[in-house]
Short mmCIF file of C-alpha atoms in Angstrom, two decimals:
data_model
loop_
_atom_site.label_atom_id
_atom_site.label_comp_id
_atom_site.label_asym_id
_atom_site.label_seq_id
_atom_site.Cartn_x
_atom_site.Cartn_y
_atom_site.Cartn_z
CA UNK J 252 116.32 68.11 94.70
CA UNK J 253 117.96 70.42 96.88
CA UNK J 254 115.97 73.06 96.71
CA UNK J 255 112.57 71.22 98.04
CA UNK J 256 114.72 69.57 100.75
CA UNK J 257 115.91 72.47 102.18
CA UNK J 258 112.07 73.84 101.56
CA UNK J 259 110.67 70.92 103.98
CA UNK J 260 113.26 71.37 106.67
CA UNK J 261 112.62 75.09 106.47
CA UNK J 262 108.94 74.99 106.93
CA UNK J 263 109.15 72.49 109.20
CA UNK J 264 111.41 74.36 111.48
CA UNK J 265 109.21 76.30 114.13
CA UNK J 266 110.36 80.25 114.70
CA UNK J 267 108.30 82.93 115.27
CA UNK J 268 109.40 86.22 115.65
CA UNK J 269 112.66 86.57 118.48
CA UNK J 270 112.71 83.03 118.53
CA UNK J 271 114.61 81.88 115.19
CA UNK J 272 117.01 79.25 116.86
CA UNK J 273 115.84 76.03 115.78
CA UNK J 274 115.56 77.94 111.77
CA UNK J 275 118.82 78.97 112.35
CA UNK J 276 120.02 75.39 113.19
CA UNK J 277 119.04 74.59 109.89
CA UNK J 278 120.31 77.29 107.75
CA UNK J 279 124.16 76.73 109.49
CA UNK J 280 123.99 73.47 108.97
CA UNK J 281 123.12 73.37 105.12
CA UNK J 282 125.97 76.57 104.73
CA UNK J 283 128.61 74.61 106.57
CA UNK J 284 128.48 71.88 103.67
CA UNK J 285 129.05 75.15 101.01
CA UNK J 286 132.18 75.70 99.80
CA UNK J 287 133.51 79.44 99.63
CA UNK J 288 130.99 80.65 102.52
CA UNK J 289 131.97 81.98 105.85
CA UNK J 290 129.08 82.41 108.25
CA UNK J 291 128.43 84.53 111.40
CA UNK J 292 125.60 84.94 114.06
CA UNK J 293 125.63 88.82 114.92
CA UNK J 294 123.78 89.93 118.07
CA UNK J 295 120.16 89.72 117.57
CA UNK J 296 120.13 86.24 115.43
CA UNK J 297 121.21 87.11 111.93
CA UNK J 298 122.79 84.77 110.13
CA UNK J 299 125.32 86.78 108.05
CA UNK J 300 127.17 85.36 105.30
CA UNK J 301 129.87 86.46 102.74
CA UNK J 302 130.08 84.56 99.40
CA UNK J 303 133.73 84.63 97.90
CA UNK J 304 133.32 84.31 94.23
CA UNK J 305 135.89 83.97 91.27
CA UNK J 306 136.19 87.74 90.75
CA UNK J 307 135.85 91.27 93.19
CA UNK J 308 132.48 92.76 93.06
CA UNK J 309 133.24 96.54 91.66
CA UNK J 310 130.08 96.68 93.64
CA UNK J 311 129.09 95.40 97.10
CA UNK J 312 125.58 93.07 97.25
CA UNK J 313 123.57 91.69 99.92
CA UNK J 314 120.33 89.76 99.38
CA UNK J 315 118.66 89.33 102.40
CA UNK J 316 115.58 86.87 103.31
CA UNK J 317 114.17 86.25 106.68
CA UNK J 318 113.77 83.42 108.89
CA UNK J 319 110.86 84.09 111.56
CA UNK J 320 106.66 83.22 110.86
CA UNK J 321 103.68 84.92 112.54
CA UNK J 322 103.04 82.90 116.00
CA UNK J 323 101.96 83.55 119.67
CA UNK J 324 103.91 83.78 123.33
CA UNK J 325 101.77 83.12 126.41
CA UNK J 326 100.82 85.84 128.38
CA UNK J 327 98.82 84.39 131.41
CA UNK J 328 97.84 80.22 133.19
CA UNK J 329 94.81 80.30 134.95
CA UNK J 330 93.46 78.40 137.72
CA UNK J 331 92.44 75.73 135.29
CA UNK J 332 95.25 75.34 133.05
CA UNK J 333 93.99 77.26 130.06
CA UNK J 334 96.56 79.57 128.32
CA UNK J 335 96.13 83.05 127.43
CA UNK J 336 98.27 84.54 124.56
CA UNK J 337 99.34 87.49 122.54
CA UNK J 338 100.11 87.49 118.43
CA UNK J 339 103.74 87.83 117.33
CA UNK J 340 103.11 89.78 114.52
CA UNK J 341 100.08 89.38 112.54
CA UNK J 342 97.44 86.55 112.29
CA UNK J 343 94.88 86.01 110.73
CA UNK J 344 92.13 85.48 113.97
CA UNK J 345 89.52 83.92 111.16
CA UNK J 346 92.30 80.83 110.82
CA UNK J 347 93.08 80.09 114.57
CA UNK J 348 90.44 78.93 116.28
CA UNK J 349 90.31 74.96 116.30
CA UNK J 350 94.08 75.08 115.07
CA UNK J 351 96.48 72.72 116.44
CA UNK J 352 99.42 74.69 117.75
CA UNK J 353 103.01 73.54 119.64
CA UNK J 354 104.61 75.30 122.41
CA UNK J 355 107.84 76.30 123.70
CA UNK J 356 111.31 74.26 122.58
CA UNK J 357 109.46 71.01 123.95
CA UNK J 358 106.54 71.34 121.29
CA UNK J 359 103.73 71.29 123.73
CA UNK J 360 100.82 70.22 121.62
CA UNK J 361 97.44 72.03 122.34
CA UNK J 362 94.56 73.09 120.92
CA UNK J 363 93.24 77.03 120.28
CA UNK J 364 90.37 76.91 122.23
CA UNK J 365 87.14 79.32 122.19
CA UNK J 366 83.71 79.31 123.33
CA UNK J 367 81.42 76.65 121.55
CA UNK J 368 79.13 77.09 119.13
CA UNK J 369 75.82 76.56 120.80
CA UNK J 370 77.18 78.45 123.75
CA UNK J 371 77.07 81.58 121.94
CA UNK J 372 75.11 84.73 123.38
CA UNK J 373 72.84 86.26 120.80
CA UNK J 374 75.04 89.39 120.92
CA UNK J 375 78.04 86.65 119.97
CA UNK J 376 76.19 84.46 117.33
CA UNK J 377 78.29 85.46 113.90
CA UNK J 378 80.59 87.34 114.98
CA UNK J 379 84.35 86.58 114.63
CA UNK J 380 85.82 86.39 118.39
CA UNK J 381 89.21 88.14 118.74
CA UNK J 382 92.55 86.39 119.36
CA UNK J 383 91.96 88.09 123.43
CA UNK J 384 88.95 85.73 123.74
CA UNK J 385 90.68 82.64 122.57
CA UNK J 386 93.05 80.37 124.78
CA UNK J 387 95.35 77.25 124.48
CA UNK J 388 94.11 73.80 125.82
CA UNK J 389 96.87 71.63 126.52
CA UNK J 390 94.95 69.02 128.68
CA UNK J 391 95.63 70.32 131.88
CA UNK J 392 93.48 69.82 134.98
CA UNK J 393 95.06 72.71 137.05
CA UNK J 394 97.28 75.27 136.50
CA UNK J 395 100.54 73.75 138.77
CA UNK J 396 100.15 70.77 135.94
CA UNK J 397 100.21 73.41 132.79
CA UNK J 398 102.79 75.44 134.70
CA UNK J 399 105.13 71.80 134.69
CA UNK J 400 104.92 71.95 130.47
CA UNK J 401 104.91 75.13 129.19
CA UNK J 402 105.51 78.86 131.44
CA UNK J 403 104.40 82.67 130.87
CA UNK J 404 106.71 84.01 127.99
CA UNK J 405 107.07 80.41 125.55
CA UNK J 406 106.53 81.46 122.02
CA UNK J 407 103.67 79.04 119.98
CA UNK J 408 103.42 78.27 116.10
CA UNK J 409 100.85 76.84 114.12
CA UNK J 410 101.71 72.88 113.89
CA UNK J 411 103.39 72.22 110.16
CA UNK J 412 102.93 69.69 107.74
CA UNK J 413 104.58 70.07 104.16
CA UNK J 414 104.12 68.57 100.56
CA UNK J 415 103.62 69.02 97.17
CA UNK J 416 100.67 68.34 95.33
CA UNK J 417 98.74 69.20 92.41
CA UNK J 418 100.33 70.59 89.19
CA UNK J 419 103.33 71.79 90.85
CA UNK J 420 102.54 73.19 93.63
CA UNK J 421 103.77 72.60 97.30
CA UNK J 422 102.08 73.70 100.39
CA UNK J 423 103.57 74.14 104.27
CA UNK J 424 103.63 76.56 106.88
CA UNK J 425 105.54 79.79 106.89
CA UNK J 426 106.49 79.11 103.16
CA UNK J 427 106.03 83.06 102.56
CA UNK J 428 109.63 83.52 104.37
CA UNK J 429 111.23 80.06 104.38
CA UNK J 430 111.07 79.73 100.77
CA UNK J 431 113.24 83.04 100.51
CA UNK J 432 115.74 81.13 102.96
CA UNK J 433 115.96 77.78 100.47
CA UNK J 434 116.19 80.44 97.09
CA UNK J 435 118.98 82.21 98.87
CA UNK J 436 120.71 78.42 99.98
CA UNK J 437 120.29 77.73 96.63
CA UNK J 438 122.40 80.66 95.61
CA UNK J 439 124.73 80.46 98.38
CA UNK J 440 125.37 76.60 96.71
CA UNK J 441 126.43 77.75 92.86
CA UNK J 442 130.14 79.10 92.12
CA UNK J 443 129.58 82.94 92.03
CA UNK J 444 131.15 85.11 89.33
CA UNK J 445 131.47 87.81 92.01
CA UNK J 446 131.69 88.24 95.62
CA UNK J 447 128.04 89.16 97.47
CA UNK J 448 126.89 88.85 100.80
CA UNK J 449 123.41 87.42 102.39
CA UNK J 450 121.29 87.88 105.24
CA UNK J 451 119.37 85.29 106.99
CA UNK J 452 117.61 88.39 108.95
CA UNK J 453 115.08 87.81 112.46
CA UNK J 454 111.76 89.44 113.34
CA UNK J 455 110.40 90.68 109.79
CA UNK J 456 106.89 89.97 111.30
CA UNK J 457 107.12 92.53 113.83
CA UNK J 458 108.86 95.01 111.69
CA UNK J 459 111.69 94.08 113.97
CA UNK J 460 115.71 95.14 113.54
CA UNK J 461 116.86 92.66 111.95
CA UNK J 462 117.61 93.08 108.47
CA UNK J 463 118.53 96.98 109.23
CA UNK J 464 121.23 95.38 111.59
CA UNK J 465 122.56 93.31 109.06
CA UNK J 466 122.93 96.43 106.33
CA UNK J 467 124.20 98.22 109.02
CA UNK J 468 127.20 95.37 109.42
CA UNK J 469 127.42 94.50 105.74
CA UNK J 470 127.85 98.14 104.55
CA UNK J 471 126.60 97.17 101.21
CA UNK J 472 125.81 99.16 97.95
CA UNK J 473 122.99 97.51 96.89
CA UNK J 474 120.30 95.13 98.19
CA UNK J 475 117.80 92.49 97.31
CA UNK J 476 115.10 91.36 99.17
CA UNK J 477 114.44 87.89 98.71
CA UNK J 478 110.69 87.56 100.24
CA UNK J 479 106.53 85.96 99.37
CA UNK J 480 104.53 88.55 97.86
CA UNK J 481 100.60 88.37 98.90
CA UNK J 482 98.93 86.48 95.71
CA UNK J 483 95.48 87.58 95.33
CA UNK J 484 94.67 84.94 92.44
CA UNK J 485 91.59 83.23 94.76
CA UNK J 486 88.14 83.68 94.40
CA UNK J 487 86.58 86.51 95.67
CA UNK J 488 89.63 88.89 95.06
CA UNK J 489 89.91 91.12 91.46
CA UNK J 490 91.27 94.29 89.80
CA UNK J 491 94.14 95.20 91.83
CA UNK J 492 93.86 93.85 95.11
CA UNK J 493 95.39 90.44 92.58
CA UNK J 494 98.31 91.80 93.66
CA UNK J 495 100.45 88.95 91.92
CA UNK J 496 99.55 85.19 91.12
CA UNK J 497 101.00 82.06 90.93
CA UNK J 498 102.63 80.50 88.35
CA UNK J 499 103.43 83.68 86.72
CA UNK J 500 106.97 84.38 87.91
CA UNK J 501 109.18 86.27 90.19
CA UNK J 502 107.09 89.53 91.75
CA UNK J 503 108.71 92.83 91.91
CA UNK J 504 107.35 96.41 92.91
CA UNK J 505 108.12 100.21 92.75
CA UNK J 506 107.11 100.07 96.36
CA UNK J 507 105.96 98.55 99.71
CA UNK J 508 105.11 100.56 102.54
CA UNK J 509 107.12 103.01 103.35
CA UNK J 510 110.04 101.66 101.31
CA UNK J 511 110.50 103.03 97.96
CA UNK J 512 112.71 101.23 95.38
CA UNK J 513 115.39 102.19 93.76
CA UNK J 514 113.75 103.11 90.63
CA UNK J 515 117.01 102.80 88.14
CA UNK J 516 117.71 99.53 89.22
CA UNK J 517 113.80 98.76 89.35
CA UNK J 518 113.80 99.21 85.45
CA UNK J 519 116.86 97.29 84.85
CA UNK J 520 114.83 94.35 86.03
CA UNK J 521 112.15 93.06 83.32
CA UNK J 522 115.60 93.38 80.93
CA UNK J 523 117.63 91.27 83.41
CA UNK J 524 114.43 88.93 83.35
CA UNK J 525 113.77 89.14 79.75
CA UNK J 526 117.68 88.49 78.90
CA UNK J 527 117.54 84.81 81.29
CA UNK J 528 114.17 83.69 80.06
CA UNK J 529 112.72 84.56 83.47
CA UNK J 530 108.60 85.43 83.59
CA UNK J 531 108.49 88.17 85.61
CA UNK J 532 105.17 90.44 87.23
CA UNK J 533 104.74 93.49 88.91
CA UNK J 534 102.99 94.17 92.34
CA UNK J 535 99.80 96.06 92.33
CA UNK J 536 99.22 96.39 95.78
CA UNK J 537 101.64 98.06 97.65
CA UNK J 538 100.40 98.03 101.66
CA UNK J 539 102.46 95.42 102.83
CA UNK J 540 106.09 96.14 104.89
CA UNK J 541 108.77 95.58 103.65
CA UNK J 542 112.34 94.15 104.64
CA UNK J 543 113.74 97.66 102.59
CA UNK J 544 112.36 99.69 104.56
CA UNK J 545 115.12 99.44 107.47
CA UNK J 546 117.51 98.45 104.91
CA UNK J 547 117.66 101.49 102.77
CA UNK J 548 117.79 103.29 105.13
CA UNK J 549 121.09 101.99 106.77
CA UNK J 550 124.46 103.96 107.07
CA UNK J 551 124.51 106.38 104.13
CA UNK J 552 121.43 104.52 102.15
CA UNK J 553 121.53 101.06 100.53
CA UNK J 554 119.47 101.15 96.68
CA UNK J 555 117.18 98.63 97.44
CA UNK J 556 115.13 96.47 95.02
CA UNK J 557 112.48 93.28 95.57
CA UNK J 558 112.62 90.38 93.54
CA UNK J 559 110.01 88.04 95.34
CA UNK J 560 108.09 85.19 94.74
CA UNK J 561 104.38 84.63 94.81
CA UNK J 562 102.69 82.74 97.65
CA UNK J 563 98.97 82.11 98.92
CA UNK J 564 97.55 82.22 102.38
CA UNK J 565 100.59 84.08 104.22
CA UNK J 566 100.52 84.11 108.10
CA UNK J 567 98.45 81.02 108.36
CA UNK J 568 98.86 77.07 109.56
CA UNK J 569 99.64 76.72 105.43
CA UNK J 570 100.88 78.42 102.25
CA UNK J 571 100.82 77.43 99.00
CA UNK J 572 103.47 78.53 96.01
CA UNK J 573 104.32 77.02 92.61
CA UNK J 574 107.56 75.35 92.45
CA UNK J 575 108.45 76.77 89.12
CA UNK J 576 108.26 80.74 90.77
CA UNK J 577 110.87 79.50 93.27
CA UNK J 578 113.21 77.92 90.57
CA UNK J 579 112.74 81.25 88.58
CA UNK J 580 113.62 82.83 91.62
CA UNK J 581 116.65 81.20 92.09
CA UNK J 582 117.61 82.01 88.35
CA UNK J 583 117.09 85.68 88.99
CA UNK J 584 118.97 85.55 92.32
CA UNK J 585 122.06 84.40 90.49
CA UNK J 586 121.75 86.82 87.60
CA UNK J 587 121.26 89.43 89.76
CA UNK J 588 124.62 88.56 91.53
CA UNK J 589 126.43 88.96 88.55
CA UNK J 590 124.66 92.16 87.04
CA UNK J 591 124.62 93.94 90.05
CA UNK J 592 128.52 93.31 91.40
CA UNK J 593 129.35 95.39 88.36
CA UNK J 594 126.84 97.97 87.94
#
């Protein structure tokens, strides 16, 4: 199935924030076998694509899904080797420590180091140490050995695995954005009633320029962002801070951050869902940042929606998602391609 191949290669593929190339390699690659695509880098690392379909959109559409993760860049070697670092974007420090991590285009294994447990002060014992007090151990004695591998500026990510498991479900890391890239693939594949375009944007996780970039050099009328919504259906989590779950859909929302949707085309959804058999749920927690927010605000304004898909554990070495929210993703994608090109 196409859709978990390009899934695997997508997780698999390490690119944190600035530092999309090897994601990138894999997203040309899959859109130079579709037929009916052209595809361009611009100057900070979009991919940006226009779809030529059977008829002229009355009405010009751009869904847009991003290719970077959360990750690290080395900041300091010291005298013994060990390796400071910084966050790119934001992680979780309560699932790094003890995490297996690889470095720079070589993949430089290491280790996230931190002070052992029965070395603790008192002051220490129980308490989470921050990402500052944590280092990378790539068996180096000195630092003129470390300095050979890896050097001040290399960008880390958590080390992947993928699979699927369970009733459904597949797990891997940095599934919250690469699973927009495979939906969007998948769109990209299907003969399209109308023309669109697509974004394959950089740097979501530091509320980077990317995707406002992209609307600014697509000029389109409307806009879809194609991203993981934070599910809250785990223990410990209830009343609205569920913001969405699995297995119950595409996600959508009034708002996320400072983006506000456009509202019009925000209640045309559950009907476009309804009339394609698509379950469909609505956000209830809207903190999180949002691709829209730089994209509705490009040029003269760009009515933006979200039609996202539900995922667990974001910005960690894993995320989990149901397969079935993807495929209904995909369905939506390509209704929405059609509904919107003549709205």
């Amino acid at each position: 199935m196409a859709l978990i191949e390009n899934l695997k290669a997508l997780s698999l593929a390490n690119g944190s924030s600035g530092d999309e190339s090897a994601v990138r390699k894999v997203i040309l690659a899959a859109l130079a076998e579709i037929p009916d695509c052209e595809a361009a880098v611009d100057g900070v690392g979009n991919i940006l694509v226009e779809k030529h379909g059977a008829n002229r959109a009355e009405k010009r559409v751009m869904f847009c899904a991003r290719m970077d993760e959360a990750g690290f860049i080395i900041r300091n070697i010291d005298e013994n080797g060990f390796i400071t670092f910084e966050c790119v974007g934001k992680v979780d420090p309560r699932v790094v420590i003890g995490r297996r991590v690889l470095i720079g285009d070589a993949a430089v294994p290491a280790l996230v180091g931190s002070k052992a447990l029965h070395m603790l002060d008192k002051s220490e014992d129980g308490v989470l140490a921050d990402t500052d007090k944590l280092y990378f151990d790539i068996g180096a004695d000195s630092k003129e050995e470390a300095e050979r591998r890896v050097h001040i500026g290399d960008r880390a990510v958590f080390e992947g695995s993928f699979c699927e498991f369970g009733d459904g479900f597949a797990m891997g890391k940095a599934l919250e954005g690469r699973a927009g890239c495979a939906a969007l693939l998948e769109l990209l594949s299907a003969p399209a009633k109308y023309d669109f375009c697509a974004c394959f944007a950089v740097r979501k996780e530091v509320e980077g320029v990317g995707c406002g970039a992209a609307a600014f050099t697509l000029a389109p009328d409307a806009a879809v962002i194609v991203d993981g919504a934070p599910a809250g259906d785990i223990p410990a989590v209830s009343g609205d801070k569920r913001s969405c779950e699995l297995g119950k859909g595409v996600v959508t929302a009034f708002k996320d951050g400072r983006t506000i949707y456009d509202t019009a085309l925000c209640r045309r959804l559950p009907e476009i869902c309804a009339a394609n058999g698509i379950p469909m749920q609505v956000k209830r927690n809207f903190t999180e940042y949002s691709l829209g927010e730089d994209i509705h605000a490009a040029k003269g304004g760009v009515r933006t929606i979200c039609a996202e898909y539900p995922v667990r554990y974001a910005r960690s070495s894993g995320a989990v998602l149901k397969i079935s929210d993807l495929e209904h993703e995909v369905k939506l994608l390509k209704a929405l391609s059609t509904e919107l090109a003549r709205a």
